[in-house]
Amino acid sequence: MARACGVRLLALESVDSTNDEARRLIEMGERGPLWVVAARQTGGRGRLGRQWISPPGNLHASLILRDFAEAAVAPQLGFVAGVAALSALRAATGGAGRFALKWPNDLLLDGAKLGGILLENVSAPTGDARAPVAAVAIIGIGVNCAEAPLDLPFEARTLASIGPSAPDSATLFARLSDAFVETLDLWRGGDGFALIRDAWLKDAAYLGAHIRVELPRETVEGRFETIDAIGRLVLTTHNGARAVEAGDVSLGPRQTAAGGVA
Ligand code: BTN
């Protein structure tokens, strides 16, 4: 279906990072929609400058997309990607596995990290003197289909762990590219973000729970209430409502050295 809708595919055996390859292609004039998929990445990147271990058997895919009116709505594409990825995981596994979305961009299986989304934007020339540059989005998605790193500060899981109904990365990608077409239709270049937000919240991990968000200079704690109209996480803290734009979320209050809670 994705191909019939004009979405092209560049399939590579090995690349440093599909997001980096997508950026190079944009710099050479590519405007998408185009999927860049690689069997393995030698320099896979995660959020916040982290490394993303990318062995053969896992899914590594980046979508180049220019189909939205203004750069301001581009951050919503992380939520579009989360909704599409969950829909693809459910379709590809026949409903086996308990999948969830962890704000902002994690895919969970049974509460452990299964995959993640790395959303980046490039300002690209348009050739139009009235609007000389336009945002082009790179939506990178990685799923631990076959292997998951063991040495992380949090638990990670493979899709293979669900048993015989686990799809391989090619089958999952076919579902993902179709689910993306459907989810982008729902999003309508930003006009349908309310629908995406509702769908995302239905599968949100920790909603209503006491969470901790590590920000660059502080840690915020409180009850996870919702995400707002621009995708920020909204918490009720001791000092009232607080909306945060980026950070690492974990469950529960901070543990003190003495074994109590802070
Ligand atoms: C995260 O959870 O930190 C985001 C991980 C994103 C990994 C994907 S794999 C495909 C694309 N290419 C990359 O280098 N990163 C993303």
mmCIF file of C-alpha atoms and ligand atoms in Angstrom:
data_model
loop_
_atom_site.group_PDB
_atom_site.id
_atom_site.type_symbol
_atom_site.label_atom_id
_atom_site.label_comp_id
_atom_site.label_asym_id
_atom_site.label_seq_id
_atom_site.Cartn_x
_atom_site.Cartn_y
_atom_site.Cartn_z
ATOM 1 C CA MET A 1 0.000 0.000 0.000
ATOM 2 C CA ALA A 2 2.786 2.469 0.892
ATOM 3 C CA ARG A 3 4.316 2.080 -2.583
ATOM 4 C CA ALA A 4 0.926 2.573 -4.230
ATOM 5 C CA CYS A 5 0.646 5.835 -2.265
ATOM 6 C CA GLY A 6 3.897 7.103 -3.768
ATOM 7 C CA VAL A 7 6.215 6.267 -0.883
ATOM 8 C CA ARG A 8 9.560 5.029 -2.241
ATOM 9 C CA LEU A 9 12.080 2.693 -0.585
ATOM 10 C CA LEU A 10 15.879 2.663 -0.469
ATOM 11 C CA ALA A 11 17.008 -0.652 1.061
ATOM 12 C CA LEU A 12 20.669 -0.861 2.140
ATOM 13 C CA GLU A 13 22.713 -3.734 3.523
ATOM 14 C CA SER A 14 24.809 -1.555 5.835
ATOM 15 C CA VAL A 15 25.034 2.167 6.616
ATOM 16 C CA ASP A 16 26.324 4.350 9.451
ATOM 17 C CA SER A 17 22.816 5.521 10.334
ATOM 18 C CA THR A 18 19.645 5.589 8.234
ATOM 19 C CA ASN A 19 18.946 9.060 9.700
ATOM 20 C CA ASP A 20 22.391 10.252 8.540
ATOM 21 C CA GLU A 21 21.864 8.732 5.085
ATOM 22 C CA ALA A 22 18.463 10.452 4.926
ATOM 23 C CA ARG A 23 20.123 13.782 5.801
ATOM 24 C CA ARG A 24 22.718 13.322 3.039
ATOM 25 C CA LEU A 25 19.957 12.537 0.544
ATOM 26 C CA ILE A 26 18.025 15.685 1.593
ATOM 27 C CA GLU A 27 21.187 17.720 1.085
ATOM 28 C CA MET A 28 21.326 16.286 -2.469
ATOM 29 C CA GLY A 29 17.734 17.380 -3.144
ATOM 30 C CA GLU A 30 15.596 14.455 -1.928
ATOM 31 C CA ARG A 31 12.272 15.597 -0.411
ATOM 32 C CA GLY A 32 10.496 12.264 0.124
ATOM 33 C CA PRO A 33 8.362 10.525 0.929
ATOM 34 C CA LEU A 34 11.173 7.968 0.974
ATOM 35 C CA TRP A 35 12.020 5.181 3.426
ATOM 36 C CA VAL A 36 15.696 4.478 3.999
ATOM 37 C CA VAL A 37 16.045 0.993 5.524
ATOM 38 C CA ALA A 38 19.261 -0.814 6.460
ATOM 39 C CA ALA A 39 19.888 -4.389 7.562
ATOM 40 C CA ARG A 40 22.555 -3.074 9.977
ATOM 41 C CA GLN A 41 23.884 0.289 11.147
ATOM 42 C CA THR A 42 27.500 0.892 12.097
ATOM 43 C CA GLY A 43 26.824 4.247 13.802
ATOM 44 C CA GLY A 44 23.184 4.004 14.885
ATOM 45 C CA ARG A 45 22.068 6.959 16.991
ATOM 46 C CA GLY A 46 19.481 7.201 19.759
ATOM 47 C CA ARG A 47 17.941 10.209 21.496
ATOM 48 C CA LEU A 48 20.104 12.652 23.446
ATOM 49 C CA GLY A 49 23.277 11.683 21.578
ATOM 50 C CA ARG A 50 23.175 8.048 22.710
ATOM 51 C CA GLN A 51 24.416 5.118 20.676
ATOM 52 C CA TRP A 52 21.824 2.747 19.155
ATOM 53 C CA ILE A 53 23.069 -0.841 18.832
ATOM 54 C CA SER A 54 21.951 -1.996 15.388
ATOM 55 C CA PRO A 55 22.755 -5.650 14.550
ATOM 56 C CA PRO A 56 21.317 -7.555 11.566
ATOM 57 C CA GLY A 57 17.849 -8.886 12.350
ATOM 58 C CA ASN A 58 16.659 -5.648 13.985
ATOM 59 C CA LEU A 59 14.630 -2.974 12.198
ATOM 60 C CA HIS A 60 16.380 0.290 11.258
ATOM 61 C CA ALA A 61 14.290 2.621 9.126
ATOM 62 C CA SER A 62 14.010 6.368 8.485
ATOM 63 C CA LEU A 63 11.258 8.168 6.604
ATOM 64 C CA ILE A 64 11.985 11.441 4.777
ATOM 65 C CA LEU A 65 8.848 13.548 4.781
ATOM 66 C CA ARG A 66 8.036 17.033 3.563
ATOM 67 C CA ASP A 67 4.265 16.745 3.550
ATOM 68 C CA PHE A 68 3.280 19.291 6.207
ATOM 69 C CA ALA A 69 2.512 22.983 6.034
ATOM 70 C CA GLU A 70 4.797 24.522 8.661
ATOM 71 C CA ALA A 71 7.903 23.602 10.636
ATOM 72 C CA ALA A 72 6.053 24.216 13.924
ATOM 73 C CA VAL A 73 4.037 20.997 13.561
ATOM 74 C CA ALA A 74 7.050 18.774 12.776
ATOM 75 C CA PRO A 75 7.545 17.710 16.444
ATOM 76 C CA GLN A 76 4.087 16.103 16.297
ATOM 77 C CA LEU A 77 5.564 13.516 13.936
ATOM 78 C CA GLY A 78 7.101 11.692 16.907
ATOM 79 C CA PHE A 79 3.569 10.949 18.095
ATOM 80 C CA VAL A 80 2.441 10.028 14.573
ATOM 81 C CA ALA A 81 5.365 7.585 14.459
ATOM 82 C CA GLY A 82 4.494 6.088 17.856
ATOM 83 C CA VAL A 83 0.871 5.499 16.875
ATOM 84 C CA ALA A 84 1.901 3.978 13.516
ATOM 85 C CA ALA A 85 4.540 1.763 15.152
ATOM 86 C CA LEU A 86 2.102 0.366 17.704
ATOM 87 C CA SER A 87 -0.488 -0.302 15.034
ATOM 88 C CA ALA A 88 2.182 -2.123 12.973
ATOM 89 C CA LEU A 89 3.400 -4.154 15.965
ATOM 90 C CA ARG A 90 -0.139 -5.267 16.781
ATOM 91 C CA ALA A 91 -0.927 -6.148 13.167
ATOM 92 C CA ALA A 92 2.364 -8.002 12.670
ATOM 93 C CA THR A 93 2.071 -10.038 15.884
ATOM 94 C CA GLY A 94 -1.652 -10.775 15.616
ATOM 95 C CA GLY A 95 -2.233 -9.058 18.958
ATOM 96 C CA ALA A 96 0.331 -11.085 20.903
ATOM 97 C CA GLY A 97 2.506 -8.957 23.201
ATOM 98 C CA ARG A 98 1.616 -6.036 25.441
ATOM 99 C CA PHE A 99 2.881 -2.934 23.672
ATOM 100 C CA ALA A 100 2.846 0.625 24.995
ATOM 101 C CA LEU A 101 4.218 4.075 24.219
ATOM 102 C CA LYS A 102 6.469 5.837 26.664
ATOM 103 C CA TRP A 103 6.734 9.619 26.359
ATOM 104 C CA PRO A 104 8.247 11.026 24.324
ATOM 105 C CA ASN A 105 9.434 8.409 21.831
ATOM 106 C CA ASP A 106 9.897 4.910 23.286
ATOM 107 C CA LEU A 107 8.188 1.687 22.256
ATOM 108 C CA LEU A 108 7.675 -0.754 25.135
ATOM 109 C CA LEU A 109 6.984 -4.479 25.293
ATOM 110 C CA ASP A 110 5.810 -5.715 28.697
ATOM 111 C CA GLY A 111 7.179 -2.482 30.195
ATOM 112 C CA ALA A 112 10.709 -2.966 28.766
ATOM 113 C CA LYS A 113 12.246 -0.999 25.909
ATOM 114 C CA LEU A 114 11.551 -2.602 22.540
ATOM 115 C CA GLY A 115 12.388 0.309 20.278
ATOM 116 C CA GLY A 116 12.598 4.027 19.857
ATOM 117 C CA ILE A 117 12.018 6.945 17.538
ATOM 118 C CA LEU A 118 14.572 9.588 16.609
ATOM 119 C CA LEU A 119 12.918 12.593 14.995
ATOM 120 C CA GLU A 120 15.158 15.144 13.291
ATOM 121 C CA ASN A 121 14.491 18.126 11.050
ATOM 122 C CA VAL A 122 16.533 19.604 8.245
ATOM 123 C CA SER A 123 16.031 23.102 6.803
ATOM 124 C CA ALA A 124 16.209 22.600 3.060
ATOM 125 C CA PRO A 125 16.143 25.114 0.196
ATOM 126 C CA THR A 126 12.870 25.277 -1.739
ATOM 127 C CA GLY A 127 13.987 27.271 -4.793
ATOM 128 C CA ASP A 128 11.099 29.673 -4.077
ATOM 129 C CA ALA A 129 12.302 33.224 -3.308
ATOM 130 C CA ARG A 130 9.187 33.964 -1.202
ATOM 131 C CA ALA A 131 9.848 30.985 1.133
ATOM 132 C CA PRO A 132 13.493 30.028 0.497
ATOM 133 C CA VAL A 133 13.726 27.235 3.097
ATOM 134 C CA ALA A 134 11.328 24.556 4.313
ATOM 135 C CA ALA A 135 11.520 21.911 7.040
ATOM 136 C CA VAL A 136 12.040 18.315 5.931
ATOM 137 C CA ALA A 137 11.517 15.699 8.646
ATOM 138 C CA ILE A 138 13.556 12.541 9.188
ATOM 139 C CA ILE A 139 11.593 10.030 11.266
ATOM 140 C CA GLY A 140 13.974 7.274 12.406
ATOM 141 C CA ILE A 141 12.555 4.117 13.955
ATOM 142 C CA GLY A 142 14.489 1.265 15.512
ATOM 143 C CA VAL A 143 12.958 -1.973 16.829
ATOM 144 C CA ASN A 144 14.855 -4.737 18.642
ATOM 145 C CA CYS A 145 13.308 -7.539 16.591
ATOM 146 C CA ALA A 146 16.054 -10.136 17.161
ATOM 147 C CA GLU A 147 18.543 -8.695 19.663
ATOM 148 C CA ALA A 148 18.439 -6.218 22.536
ATOM 149 C CA PRO A 149 21.376 -4.708 24.417
ATOM 150 C CA LEU A 150 21.994 -6.143 27.887
ATOM 151 C CA ASP A 151 24.097 -3.375 29.408
ATOM 152 C CA LEU A 152 21.533 -0.572 29.616
ATOM 153 C CA PRO A 153 20.449 1.275 32.774
ATOM 154 C CA PHE A 154 16.906 0.048 32.018
ATOM 155 C CA GLU A 155 15.453 -3.244 30.791
ATOM 156 C CA ALA A 156 15.291 -3.877 27.051
ATOM 157 C CA ARG A 157 13.429 -6.681 25.258
ATOM 158 C CA THR A 158 13.289 -8.285 21.822
ATOM 159 C CA LEU A 159 10.212 -8.839 19.725
ATOM 160 C CA ALA A 160 11.399 -12.445 19.331
ATOM 161 C CA SER A 161 10.700 -12.888 23.065
ATOM 162 C CA ILE A 162 6.953 -13.065 22.371
ATOM 163 C CA GLY A 163 7.469 -16.477 20.733
ATOM 164 C CA PRO A 164 6.508 -18.016 17.384
ATOM 165 C CA SER A 165 4.137 -15.201 16.396
ATOM 166 C CA ALA A 166 7.038 -12.694 16.358
ATOM 167 C CA PRO A 167 7.542 -11.235 12.860
ATOM 168 C CA ASP A 168 10.985 -10.673 11.338
ATOM 169 C CA SER A 169 12.153 -7.131 10.596
ATOM 170 C CA ALA A 170 11.060 -7.247 6.928
ATOM 171 C CA THR A 171 7.517 -8.291 7.844
ATOM 172 C CA LEU A 172 7.366 -5.634 10.539
ATOM 173 C CA PHE A 173 8.628 -2.978 8.118
ATOM 174 C CA ALA A 174 5.910 -3.869 5.575
ATOM 175 C CA ARG A 175 3.296 -3.316 8.299
ATOM 176 C CA LEU A 176 4.996 -0.164 9.495
ATOM 177 C CA SER A 177 5.104 1.493 6.092
ATOM 178 C CA ASP A 178 1.389 0.769 5.582
ATOM 179 C CA ALA A 179 0.490 1.934 9.091
ATOM 180 C CA PHE A 180 2.394 5.158 8.440
ATOM 181 C CA VAL A 181 0.287 5.931 5.361
ATOM 182 C CA GLU A 182 -2.895 5.468 7.418
ATOM 183 C CA THR A 183 -1.629 7.445 10.410
ATOM 184 C CA LEU A 184 -0.353 10.325 8.264
ATOM 185 C CA ASP A 185 -3.823 10.465 6.654
ATOM 186 C CA LEU A 186 -5.309 10.845 10.130
ATOM 187 C CA TRP A 187 -2.758 13.545 11.046
ATOM 188 C CA ARG A 188 -3.508 15.622 7.887
ATOM 189 C CA GLY A 189 -0.327 17.674 8.025
ATOM 190 C CA GLY A 190 -1.077 18.709 11.617
ATOM 191 C CA ASP A 191 -4.815 19.466 11.369
ATOM 192 C CA GLY A 192 -5.640 16.047 12.820
ATOM 193 C CA PHE A 193 -3.214 16.143 15.749
ATOM 194 C CA ALA A 194 -6.087 15.873 18.255
ATOM 195 C CA LEU A 195 -6.902 12.398 16.838
ATOM 196 C CA ILE A 196 -3.246 11.355 16.991
ATOM 197 C CA ARG A 197 -2.974 12.625 20.558
ATOM 198 C CA ASP A 198 -6.085 10.625 21.582
ATOM 199 C CA ALA A 199 -4.719 7.466 19.946
ATOM 200 C CA TRP A 200 -1.312 7.998 21.577
ATOM 201 C CA LEU A 201 -2.851 8.501 25.042
ATOM 202 C CA LYS A 202 -4.832 5.231 24.723
ATOM 203 C CA ASP A 203 -1.517 3.365 24.652
ATOM 204 C CA ALA A 204 0.495 5.630 26.966
ATOM 205 C CA ALA A 205 2.594 3.923 29.633
ATOM 206 C CA TYR A 206 2.389 5.336 33.195
ATOM 207 C CA LEU A 207 -0.639 7.576 32.497
ATOM 208 C CA GLY A 208 -2.093 8.567 35.900
ATOM 209 C CA ALA A 209 0.955 7.191 37.729
ATOM 210 C CA HIS A 210 3.576 8.993 39.801
ATOM 211 C CA ILE A 211 6.562 9.541 37.515
ATOM 212 C CA ARG A 212 9.948 11.180 37.533
ATOM 213 C CA VAL A 213 11.253 13.192 34.571
ATOM 214 C CA GLU A 214 14.994 13.859 34.327
ATOM 215 C CA LEU A 215 15.544 17.237 32.673
ATOM 216 C CA PRO A 216 18.997 18.649 31.845
ATOM 217 C CA ARG A 217 19.183 20.706 35.069
ATOM 218 C CA GLU A 218 16.527 19.263 37.386
ATOM 219 C CA THR A 219 14.271 16.314 38.105
ATOM 220 C CA VAL A 220 10.510 16.858 38.142
ATOM 221 C CA GLU A 221 8.143 14.474 39.923
ATOM 222 C CA GLY A 222 4.395 14.205 39.909
ATOM 223 C CA ARG A 223 1.331 12.507 38.485
ATOM 224 C CA PHE A 224 1.390 12.020 34.711
ATOM 225 C CA GLU A 225 -1.887 13.711 33.680
ATOM 226 C CA THR A 226 -1.765 13.933 29.885
ATOM 227 C CA ILE A 227 0.105 15.319 26.904
ATOM 228 C CA ASP A 228 -1.008 18.783 25.808
ATOM 229 C CA ALA A 229 -2.005 20.131 22.407
ATOM 230 C CA ILE A 230 1.652 20.531 21.382
ATOM 231 C CA GLY A 231 2.861 17.208 22.754
ATOM 232 C CA ARG A 232 4.368 18.313 26.067
ATOM 233 C CA LEU A 233 4.036 15.956 29.028
ATOM 234 C CA VAL A 234 1.792 17.480 31.722
ATOM 235 C CA LEU A 235 2.395 16.584 35.379
ATOM 236 C CA THR A 236 0.715 17.611 38.605
ATOM 237 C CA THR A 237 3.584 18.368 40.974
ATOM 238 C CA HIS A 238 3.654 19.668 44.570
ATOM 239 C CA ASN A 239 3.821 23.134 43.036
ATOM 240 C CA GLY A 240 0.922 22.698 40.601
ATOM 241 C CA ALA A 241 0.735 21.765 36.916
ATOM 242 C CA ARG A 242 3.957 21.610 34.941
ATOM 243 C CA ALA A 243 4.449 20.917 31.226
ATOM 244 C CA VAL A 244 7.800 19.562 30.039
ATOM 245 C CA GLU A 245 9.111 19.445 26.486
ATOM 246 C CA ALA A 246 11.852 16.815 26.698
ATOM 247 C CA GLY A 247 13.326 14.474 29.264
ATOM 248 C CA ASP A 248 13.727 10.896 30.428
ATOM 249 C CA VAL A 249 10.709 9.427 32.195
ATOM 250 C CA SER A 250 10.795 6.711 34.825
ATOM 251 C CA LEU A 251 8.215 5.337 37.183
ATOM 252 C CA GLY A 252 7.892 6.311 40.837
ATOM 253 C CA PRO A 253 9.507 8.747 43.248
ATOM 254 C CA ARG A 254 13.281 8.899 43.568
ATOM 255 C CA GLN A 255 14.752 6.308 45.992
ATOM 256 C CA THR A 256 17.097 7.696 48.642
ATOM 257 C CA ALA A 257 20.347 6.004 49.712
ATOM 258 C CA ALA A 258 18.605 5.055 52.968
ATOM 259 C CA GLY A 259 15.991 3.108 51.012
ATOM 260 C CA GLY A 260 13.183 5.620 51.505
ATOM 261 C CA VAL A 261 11.672 7.895 48.908
ATOM 262 C CA ALA A 262 12.657 11.520 48.350
HETATM 263 C C1 BTN B 1 15.924 6.142 21.067
HETATM 264 O O1 BTN B 1 15.098 5.449 21.676
HETATM 265 O O2 BTN B 1 16.892 6.656 21.651
HETATM 266 C C2 BTN B 1 15.725 6.355 19.596
HETATM 267 C C3 BTN B 1 16.327 5.251 18.788
HETATM 268 C C4 BTN B 1 16.179 5.441 17.288
HETATM 269 C C5 BTN B 1 16.945 4.409 16.502
HETATM 270 C C6 BTN B 1 16.651 4.504 15.024
HETATM 271 S S1 BTN B 1 17.248 3.123 14.106
HETATM 272 C C7 BTN B 1 16.890 3.956 12.628
HETATM 273 C C8 BTN B 1 17.326 5.392 12.810
HETATM 274 N N1 BTN B 1 18.734 5.536 12.550
HETATM 275 C C9 BTN B 1 19.408 5.887 13.652
HETATM 276 O O3 BTN B 1 20.648 6.085 13.711
HETATM 277 N N2 BTN B 1 18.581 6.011 14.690
HETATM 278 C C10 BTN B 1 17.217 5.726 14.306
#
